[in-house]
Coordinates of N, CA, C and O and ligand atoms in Angstrom, one line a residue:
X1 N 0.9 -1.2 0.0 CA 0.0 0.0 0.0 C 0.9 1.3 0.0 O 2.1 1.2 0.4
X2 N 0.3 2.2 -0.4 CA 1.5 3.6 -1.0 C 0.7 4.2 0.8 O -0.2 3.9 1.5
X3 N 2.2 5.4 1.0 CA 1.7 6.0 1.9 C 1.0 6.9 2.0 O 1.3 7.5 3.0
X4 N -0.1 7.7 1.3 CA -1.3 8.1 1.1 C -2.3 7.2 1.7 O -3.1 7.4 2.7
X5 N -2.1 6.1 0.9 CA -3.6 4.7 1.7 C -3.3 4.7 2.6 O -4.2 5.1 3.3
X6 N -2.4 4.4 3.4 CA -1.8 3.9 4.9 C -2.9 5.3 5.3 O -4.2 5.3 5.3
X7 N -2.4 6.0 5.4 CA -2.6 7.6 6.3 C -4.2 7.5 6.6 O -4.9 7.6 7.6
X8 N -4.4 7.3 5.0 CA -5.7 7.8 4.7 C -7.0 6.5 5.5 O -8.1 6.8 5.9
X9 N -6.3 5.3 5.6 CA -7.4 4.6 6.3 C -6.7 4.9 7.9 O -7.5 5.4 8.6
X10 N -5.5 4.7 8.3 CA -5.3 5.6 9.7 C -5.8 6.1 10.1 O -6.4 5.6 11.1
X11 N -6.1 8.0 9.6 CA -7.0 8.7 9.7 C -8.3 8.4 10.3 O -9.0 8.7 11.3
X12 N -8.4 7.5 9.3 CA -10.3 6.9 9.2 C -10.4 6.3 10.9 O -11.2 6.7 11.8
X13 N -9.2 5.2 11.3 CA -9.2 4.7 12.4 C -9.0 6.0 13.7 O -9.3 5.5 14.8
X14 N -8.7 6.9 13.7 CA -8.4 7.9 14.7 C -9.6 8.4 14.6 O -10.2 8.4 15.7
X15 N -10.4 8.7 13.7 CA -11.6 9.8 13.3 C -12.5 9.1 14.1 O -13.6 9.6 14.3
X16 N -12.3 8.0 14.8 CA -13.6 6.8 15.0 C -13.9 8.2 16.2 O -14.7 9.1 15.9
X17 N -13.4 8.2 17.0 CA -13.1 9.2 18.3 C -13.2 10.3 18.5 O -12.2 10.7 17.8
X18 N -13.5 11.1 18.9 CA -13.9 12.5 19.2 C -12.5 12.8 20.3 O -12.1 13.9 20.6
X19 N -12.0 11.7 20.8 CA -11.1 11.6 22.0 C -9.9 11.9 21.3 O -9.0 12.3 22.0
X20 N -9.6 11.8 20.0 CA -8.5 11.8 19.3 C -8.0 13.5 19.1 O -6.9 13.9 19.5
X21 N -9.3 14.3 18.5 CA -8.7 15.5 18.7 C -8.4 16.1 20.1 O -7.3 16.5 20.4
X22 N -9.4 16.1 20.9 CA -9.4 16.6 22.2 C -7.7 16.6 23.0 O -7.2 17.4 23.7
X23 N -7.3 14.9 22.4 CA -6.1 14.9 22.6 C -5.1 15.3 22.0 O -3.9 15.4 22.4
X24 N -5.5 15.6 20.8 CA -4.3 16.6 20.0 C -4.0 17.7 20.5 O -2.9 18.1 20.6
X25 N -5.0 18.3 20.9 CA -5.2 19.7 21.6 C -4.7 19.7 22.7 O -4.1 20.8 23.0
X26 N -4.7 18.9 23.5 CA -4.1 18.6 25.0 C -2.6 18.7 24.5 O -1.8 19.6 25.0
X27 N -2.1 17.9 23.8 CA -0.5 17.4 23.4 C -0.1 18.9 22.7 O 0.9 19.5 23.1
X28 N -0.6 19.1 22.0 CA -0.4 20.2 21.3 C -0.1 21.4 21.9 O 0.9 22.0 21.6
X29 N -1.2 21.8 23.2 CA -1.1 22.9 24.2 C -0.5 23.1 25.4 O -0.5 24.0 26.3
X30 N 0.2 21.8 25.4 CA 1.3 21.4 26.3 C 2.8 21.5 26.2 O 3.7 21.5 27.1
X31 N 2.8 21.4 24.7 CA 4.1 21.7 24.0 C 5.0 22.8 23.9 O 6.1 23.1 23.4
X32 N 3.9 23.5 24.5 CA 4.6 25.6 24.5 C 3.5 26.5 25.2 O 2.3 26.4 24.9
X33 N 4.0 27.3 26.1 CA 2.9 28.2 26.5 C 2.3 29.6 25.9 O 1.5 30.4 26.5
X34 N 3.1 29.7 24.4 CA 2.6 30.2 23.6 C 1.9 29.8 22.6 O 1.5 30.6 21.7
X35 N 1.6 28.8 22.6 CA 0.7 28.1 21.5 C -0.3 27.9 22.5 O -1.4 28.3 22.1
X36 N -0.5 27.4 24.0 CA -1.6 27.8 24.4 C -2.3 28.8 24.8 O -3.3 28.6 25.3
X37 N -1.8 30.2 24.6 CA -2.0 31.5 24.7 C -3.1 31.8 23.6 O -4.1 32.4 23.5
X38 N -2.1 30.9 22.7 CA -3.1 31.5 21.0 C -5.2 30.8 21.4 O -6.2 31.6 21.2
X39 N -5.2 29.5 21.8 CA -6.3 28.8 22.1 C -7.2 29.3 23.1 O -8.3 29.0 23.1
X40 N -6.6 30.3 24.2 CA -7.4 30.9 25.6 C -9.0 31.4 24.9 O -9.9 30.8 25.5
X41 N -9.4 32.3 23.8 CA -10.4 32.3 23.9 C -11.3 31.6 22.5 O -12.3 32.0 22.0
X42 N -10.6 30.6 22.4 CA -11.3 29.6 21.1 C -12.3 28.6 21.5 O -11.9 28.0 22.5
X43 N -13.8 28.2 20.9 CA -14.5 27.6 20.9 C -13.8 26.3 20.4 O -13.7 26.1 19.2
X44 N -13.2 25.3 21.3 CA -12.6 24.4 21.5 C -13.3 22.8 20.5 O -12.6 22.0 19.9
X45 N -14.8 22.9 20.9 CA -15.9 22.0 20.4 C -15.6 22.2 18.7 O -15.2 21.2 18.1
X46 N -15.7 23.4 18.0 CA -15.9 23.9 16.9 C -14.3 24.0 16.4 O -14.0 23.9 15.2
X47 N -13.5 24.1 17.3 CA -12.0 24.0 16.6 C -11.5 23.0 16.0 O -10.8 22.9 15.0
X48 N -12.2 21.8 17.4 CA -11.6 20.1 17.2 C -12.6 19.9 15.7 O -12.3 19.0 15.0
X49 N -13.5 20.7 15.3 CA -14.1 19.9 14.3 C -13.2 20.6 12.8 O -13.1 20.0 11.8
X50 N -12.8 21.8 13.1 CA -12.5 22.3 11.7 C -11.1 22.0 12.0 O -10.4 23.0 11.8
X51 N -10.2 20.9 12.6 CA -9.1 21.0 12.8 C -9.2 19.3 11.9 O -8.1 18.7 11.5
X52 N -10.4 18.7 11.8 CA -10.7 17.4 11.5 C -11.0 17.5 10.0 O -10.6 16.6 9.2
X53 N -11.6 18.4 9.5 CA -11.7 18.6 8.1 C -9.9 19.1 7.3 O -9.5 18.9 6.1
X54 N -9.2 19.6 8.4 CA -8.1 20.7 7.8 C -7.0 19.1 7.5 O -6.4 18.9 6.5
X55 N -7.0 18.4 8.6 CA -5.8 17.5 8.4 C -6.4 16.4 7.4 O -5.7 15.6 6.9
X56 N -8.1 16.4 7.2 CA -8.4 15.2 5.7 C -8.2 16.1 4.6 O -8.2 15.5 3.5
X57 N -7.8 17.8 4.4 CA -7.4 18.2 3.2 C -6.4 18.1 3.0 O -6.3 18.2 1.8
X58 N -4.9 17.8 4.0 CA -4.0 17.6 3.7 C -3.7 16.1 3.4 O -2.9 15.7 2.7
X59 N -4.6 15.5 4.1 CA -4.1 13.9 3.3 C -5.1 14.4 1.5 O -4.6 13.6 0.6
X60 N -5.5 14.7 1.3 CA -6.5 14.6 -0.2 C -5.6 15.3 -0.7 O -5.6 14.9 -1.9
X61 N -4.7 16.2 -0.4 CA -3.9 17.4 -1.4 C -2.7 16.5 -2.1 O -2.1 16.6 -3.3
X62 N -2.3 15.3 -0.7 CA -1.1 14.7 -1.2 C -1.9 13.3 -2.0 O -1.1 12.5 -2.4
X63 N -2.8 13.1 -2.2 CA -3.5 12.1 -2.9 C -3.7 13.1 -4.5 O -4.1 12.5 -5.5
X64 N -3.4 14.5 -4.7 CA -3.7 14.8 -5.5 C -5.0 15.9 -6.0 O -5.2 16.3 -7.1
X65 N -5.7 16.2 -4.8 CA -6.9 17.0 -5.2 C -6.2 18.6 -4.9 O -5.2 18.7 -4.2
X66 N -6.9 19.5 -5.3 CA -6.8 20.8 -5.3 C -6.0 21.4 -4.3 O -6.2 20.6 -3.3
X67 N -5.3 22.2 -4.0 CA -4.8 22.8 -2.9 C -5.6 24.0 -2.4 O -5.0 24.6 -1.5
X68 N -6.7 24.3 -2.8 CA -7.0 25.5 -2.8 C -7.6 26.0 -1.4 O -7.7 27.1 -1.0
X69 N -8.0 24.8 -0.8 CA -8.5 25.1 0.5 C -7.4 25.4 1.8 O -7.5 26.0 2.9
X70 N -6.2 24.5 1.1 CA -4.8 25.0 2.1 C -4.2 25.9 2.2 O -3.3 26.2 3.0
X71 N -4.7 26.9 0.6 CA -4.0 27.8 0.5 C -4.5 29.3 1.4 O -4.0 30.3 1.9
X72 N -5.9 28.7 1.2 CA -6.5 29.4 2.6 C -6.0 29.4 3.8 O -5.8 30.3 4.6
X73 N -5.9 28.3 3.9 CA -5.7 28.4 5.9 C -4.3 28.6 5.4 O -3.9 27.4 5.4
X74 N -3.5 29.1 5.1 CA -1.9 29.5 4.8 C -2.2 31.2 4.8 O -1.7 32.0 5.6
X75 N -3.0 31.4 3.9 CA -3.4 32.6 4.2 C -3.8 33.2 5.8 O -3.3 34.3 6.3
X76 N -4.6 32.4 6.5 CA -5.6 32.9 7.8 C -4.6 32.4 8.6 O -5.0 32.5 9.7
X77 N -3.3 31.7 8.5 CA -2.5 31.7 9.7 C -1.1 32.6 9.5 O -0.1 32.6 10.2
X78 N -1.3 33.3 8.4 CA 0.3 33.6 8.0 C 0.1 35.3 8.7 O -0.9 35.8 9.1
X79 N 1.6 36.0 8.5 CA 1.9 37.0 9.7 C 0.8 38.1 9.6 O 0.6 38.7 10.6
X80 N 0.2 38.4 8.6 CA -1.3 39.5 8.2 C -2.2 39.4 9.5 O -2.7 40.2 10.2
X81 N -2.3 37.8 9.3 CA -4.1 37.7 9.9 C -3.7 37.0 11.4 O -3.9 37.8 12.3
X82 N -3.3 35.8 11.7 CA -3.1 35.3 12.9 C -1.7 35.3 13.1 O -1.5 34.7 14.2
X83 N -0.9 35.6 12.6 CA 0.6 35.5 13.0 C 1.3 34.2 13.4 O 2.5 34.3 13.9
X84 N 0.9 33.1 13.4 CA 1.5 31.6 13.5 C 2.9 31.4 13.1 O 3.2 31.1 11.9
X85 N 3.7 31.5 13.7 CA 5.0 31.4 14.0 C 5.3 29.8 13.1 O 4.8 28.7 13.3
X86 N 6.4 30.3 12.2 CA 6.3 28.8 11.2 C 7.6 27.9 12.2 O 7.9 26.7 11.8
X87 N 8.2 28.5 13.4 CA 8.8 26.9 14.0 C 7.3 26.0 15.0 O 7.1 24.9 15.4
X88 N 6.7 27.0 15.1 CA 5.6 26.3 15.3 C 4.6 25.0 14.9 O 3.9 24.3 15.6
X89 N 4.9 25.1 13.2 CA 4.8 23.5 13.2 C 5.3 22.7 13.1 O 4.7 21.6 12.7
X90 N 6.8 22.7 13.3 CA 7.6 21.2 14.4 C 6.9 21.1 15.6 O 6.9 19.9 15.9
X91 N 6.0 22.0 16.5 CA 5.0 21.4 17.5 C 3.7 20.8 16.8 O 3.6 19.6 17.0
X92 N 2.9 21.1 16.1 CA 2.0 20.9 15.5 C 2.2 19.3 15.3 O 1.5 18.4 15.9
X93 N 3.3 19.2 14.3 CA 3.3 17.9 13.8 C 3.3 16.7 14.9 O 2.7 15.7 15.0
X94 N 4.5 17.3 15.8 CA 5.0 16.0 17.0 C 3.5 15.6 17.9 O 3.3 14.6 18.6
X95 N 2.7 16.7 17.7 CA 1.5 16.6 18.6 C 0.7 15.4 17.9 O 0.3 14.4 18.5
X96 N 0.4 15.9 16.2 CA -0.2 15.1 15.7 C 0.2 13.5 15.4 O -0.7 12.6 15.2
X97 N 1.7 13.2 15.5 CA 2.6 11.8 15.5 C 2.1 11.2 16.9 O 1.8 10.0 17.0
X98 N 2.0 12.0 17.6 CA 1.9 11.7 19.1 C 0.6 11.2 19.5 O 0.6 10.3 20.3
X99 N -0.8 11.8 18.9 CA -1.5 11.0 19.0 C -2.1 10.5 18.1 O -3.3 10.3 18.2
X100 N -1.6 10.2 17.1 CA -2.0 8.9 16.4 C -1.5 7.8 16.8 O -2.1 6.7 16.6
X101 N -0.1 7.9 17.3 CA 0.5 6.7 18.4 C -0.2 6.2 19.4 O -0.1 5.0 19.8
X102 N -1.0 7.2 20.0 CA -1.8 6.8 21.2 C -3.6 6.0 20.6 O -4.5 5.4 21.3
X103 N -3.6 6.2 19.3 CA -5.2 5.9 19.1 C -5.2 5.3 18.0 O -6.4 5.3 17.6
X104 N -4.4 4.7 17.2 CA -4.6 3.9 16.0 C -3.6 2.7 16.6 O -2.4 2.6 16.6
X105 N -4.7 1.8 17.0 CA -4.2 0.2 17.3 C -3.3 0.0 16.4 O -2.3 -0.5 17.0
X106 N -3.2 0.2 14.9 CA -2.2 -0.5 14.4 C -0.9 0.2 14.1 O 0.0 -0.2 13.4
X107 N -0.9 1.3 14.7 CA 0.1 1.7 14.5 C 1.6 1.4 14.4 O 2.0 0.6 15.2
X108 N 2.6 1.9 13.6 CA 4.1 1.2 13.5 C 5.0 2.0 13.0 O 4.8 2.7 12.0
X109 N 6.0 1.9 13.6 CA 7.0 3.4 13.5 C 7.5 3.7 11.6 O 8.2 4.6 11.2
X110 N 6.7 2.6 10.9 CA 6.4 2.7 9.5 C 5.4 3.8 8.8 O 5.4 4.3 7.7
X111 N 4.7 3.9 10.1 CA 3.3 4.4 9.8 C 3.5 5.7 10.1 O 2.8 6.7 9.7
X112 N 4.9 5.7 11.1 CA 4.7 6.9 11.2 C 5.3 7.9 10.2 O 4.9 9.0 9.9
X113 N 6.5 7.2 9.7 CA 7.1 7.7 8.5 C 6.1 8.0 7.5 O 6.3 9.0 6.9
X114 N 5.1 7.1 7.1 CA 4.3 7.5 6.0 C 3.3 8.8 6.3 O 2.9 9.6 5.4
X115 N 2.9 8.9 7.6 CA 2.4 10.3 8.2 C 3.4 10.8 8.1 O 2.9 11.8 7.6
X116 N 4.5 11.1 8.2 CA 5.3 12.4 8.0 C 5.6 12.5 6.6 O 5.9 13.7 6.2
X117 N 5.6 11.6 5.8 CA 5.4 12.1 4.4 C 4.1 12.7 3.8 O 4.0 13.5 2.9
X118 N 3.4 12.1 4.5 CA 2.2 12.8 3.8 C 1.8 14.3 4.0 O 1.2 15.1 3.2
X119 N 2.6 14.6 5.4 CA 1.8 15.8 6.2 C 2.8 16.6 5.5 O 2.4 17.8 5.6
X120 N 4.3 16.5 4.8 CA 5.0 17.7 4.5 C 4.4 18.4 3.5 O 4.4 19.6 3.5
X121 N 4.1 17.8 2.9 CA 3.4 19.1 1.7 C 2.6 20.2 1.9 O 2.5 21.3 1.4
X122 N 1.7 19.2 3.0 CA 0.6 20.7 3.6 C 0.9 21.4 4.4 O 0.5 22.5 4.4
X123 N 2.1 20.7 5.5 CA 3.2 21.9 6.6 C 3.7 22.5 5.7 O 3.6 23.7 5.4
X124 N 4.2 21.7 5.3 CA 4.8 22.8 3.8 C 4.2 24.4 3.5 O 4.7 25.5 3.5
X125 N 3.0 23.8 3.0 CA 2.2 25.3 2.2 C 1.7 26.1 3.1 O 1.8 27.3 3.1
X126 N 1.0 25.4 4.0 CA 0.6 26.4 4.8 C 1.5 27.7 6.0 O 1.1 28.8 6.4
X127 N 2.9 27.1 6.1 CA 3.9 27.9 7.0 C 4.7 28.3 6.0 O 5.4 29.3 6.2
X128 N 4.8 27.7 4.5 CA 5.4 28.7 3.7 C 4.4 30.3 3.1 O 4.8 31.4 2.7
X129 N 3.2 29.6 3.2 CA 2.5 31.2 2.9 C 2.9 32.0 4.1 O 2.2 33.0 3.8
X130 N 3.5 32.2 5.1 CA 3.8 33.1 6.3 C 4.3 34.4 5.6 O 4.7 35.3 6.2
Ligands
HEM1 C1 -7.5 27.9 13.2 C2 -5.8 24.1 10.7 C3 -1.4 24.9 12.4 C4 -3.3 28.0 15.6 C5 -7.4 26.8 12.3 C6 -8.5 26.3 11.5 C7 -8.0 25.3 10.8 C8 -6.7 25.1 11.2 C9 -8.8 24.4 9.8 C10 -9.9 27.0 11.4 C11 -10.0 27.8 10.1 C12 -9.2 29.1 10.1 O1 -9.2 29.8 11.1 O2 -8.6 29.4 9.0 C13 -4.5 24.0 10.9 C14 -3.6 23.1 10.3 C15 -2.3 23.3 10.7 C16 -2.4 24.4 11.7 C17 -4.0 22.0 9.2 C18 -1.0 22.7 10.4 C19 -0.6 22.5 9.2 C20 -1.5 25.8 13.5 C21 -0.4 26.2 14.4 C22 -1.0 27.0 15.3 C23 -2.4 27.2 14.9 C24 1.0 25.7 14.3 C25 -0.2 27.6 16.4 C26 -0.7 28.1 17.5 C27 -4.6 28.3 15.2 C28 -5.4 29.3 15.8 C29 -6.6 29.3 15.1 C30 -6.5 28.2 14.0 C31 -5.0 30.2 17.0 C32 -7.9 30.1 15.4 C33 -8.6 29.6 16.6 C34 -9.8 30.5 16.9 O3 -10.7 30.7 16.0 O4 -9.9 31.0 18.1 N1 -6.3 26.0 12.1 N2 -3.8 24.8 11.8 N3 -2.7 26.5 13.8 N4 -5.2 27.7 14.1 FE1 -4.5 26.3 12.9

């Protein structure tokens, strides 16, 4: 299986859970106390869900579909509008590796290489629009 499929049914197995983002957010806002500063007054419920559509556009972008939605949120996080600090997603990612380790039974330090391939293209565009 190429590493797009891997990710992409992965995904599917983490998505089972609502416990999955909650804990990205946890991992995530633990990793710096400026990245939890940015979260203090965000609708948390409504983040974990547009945080769940943003990481199935980066697996579809690397499968080949349009970029045009990432080019947006590259846009709404770059230094203009929200200012997202681009060493900031070396936290981002380790959060996201971190819990897919914790919530996909089948996980394998293969799997994780194939999520970090997948995910560079969209870390990529989105902290290169900064
Ligand atoms: C908002 C995805 C990286 C902080 C959002 C939204 C999405 C998203 C889908 C909501 C739509 C929008 O506001 O444009 C992503 C993805 C990332 C990423 C896929 C990685 C490639 C980061 C990083 C930070 C961050 C590194 C660092 C703190 C925020 C904040 C909001 C936001 C503060 C707005 C929250 C609010 O509305 O209060 N992100 N994000 N994001 N993101 Fe990101």
């Amino acid at each position: 299986m190429n590493p797009t499929d891997l990710v992409f049914q992965s995904y599917g197995r983490c998505c089972r859970k609502d416990e999955f983002f909650v804990d990205f957010y946890d991992f995530f806002m633990a990793s710096s106390d400026a990245i939890r500063a940015r979260f203090v007054n965000t609708d948390m419920p409504a983040q974990r869900h547009l945080l769940r559509n943003g990481v199935m556009q980066i697996i579809l972008v690397a499968r080949g579909m349009s970029d045009r939605k990432l080019r947006d949120l590259g846009e709404s996080h770059s230094r203009k509008r929200m200012d997202i600090q681009p060493e900031w997603y070396g936290l981002w990612e380790e959060a996201l590796l971190k819990t897919v380790r914790v919530h996909d039974p089948e996980y394998t330090p293969e799997l994780r290489e194939a999520w970090r391939e997948v995910l560079k293209p969209g870390i990529d565009l989105i902290r290169g629009a900064y």
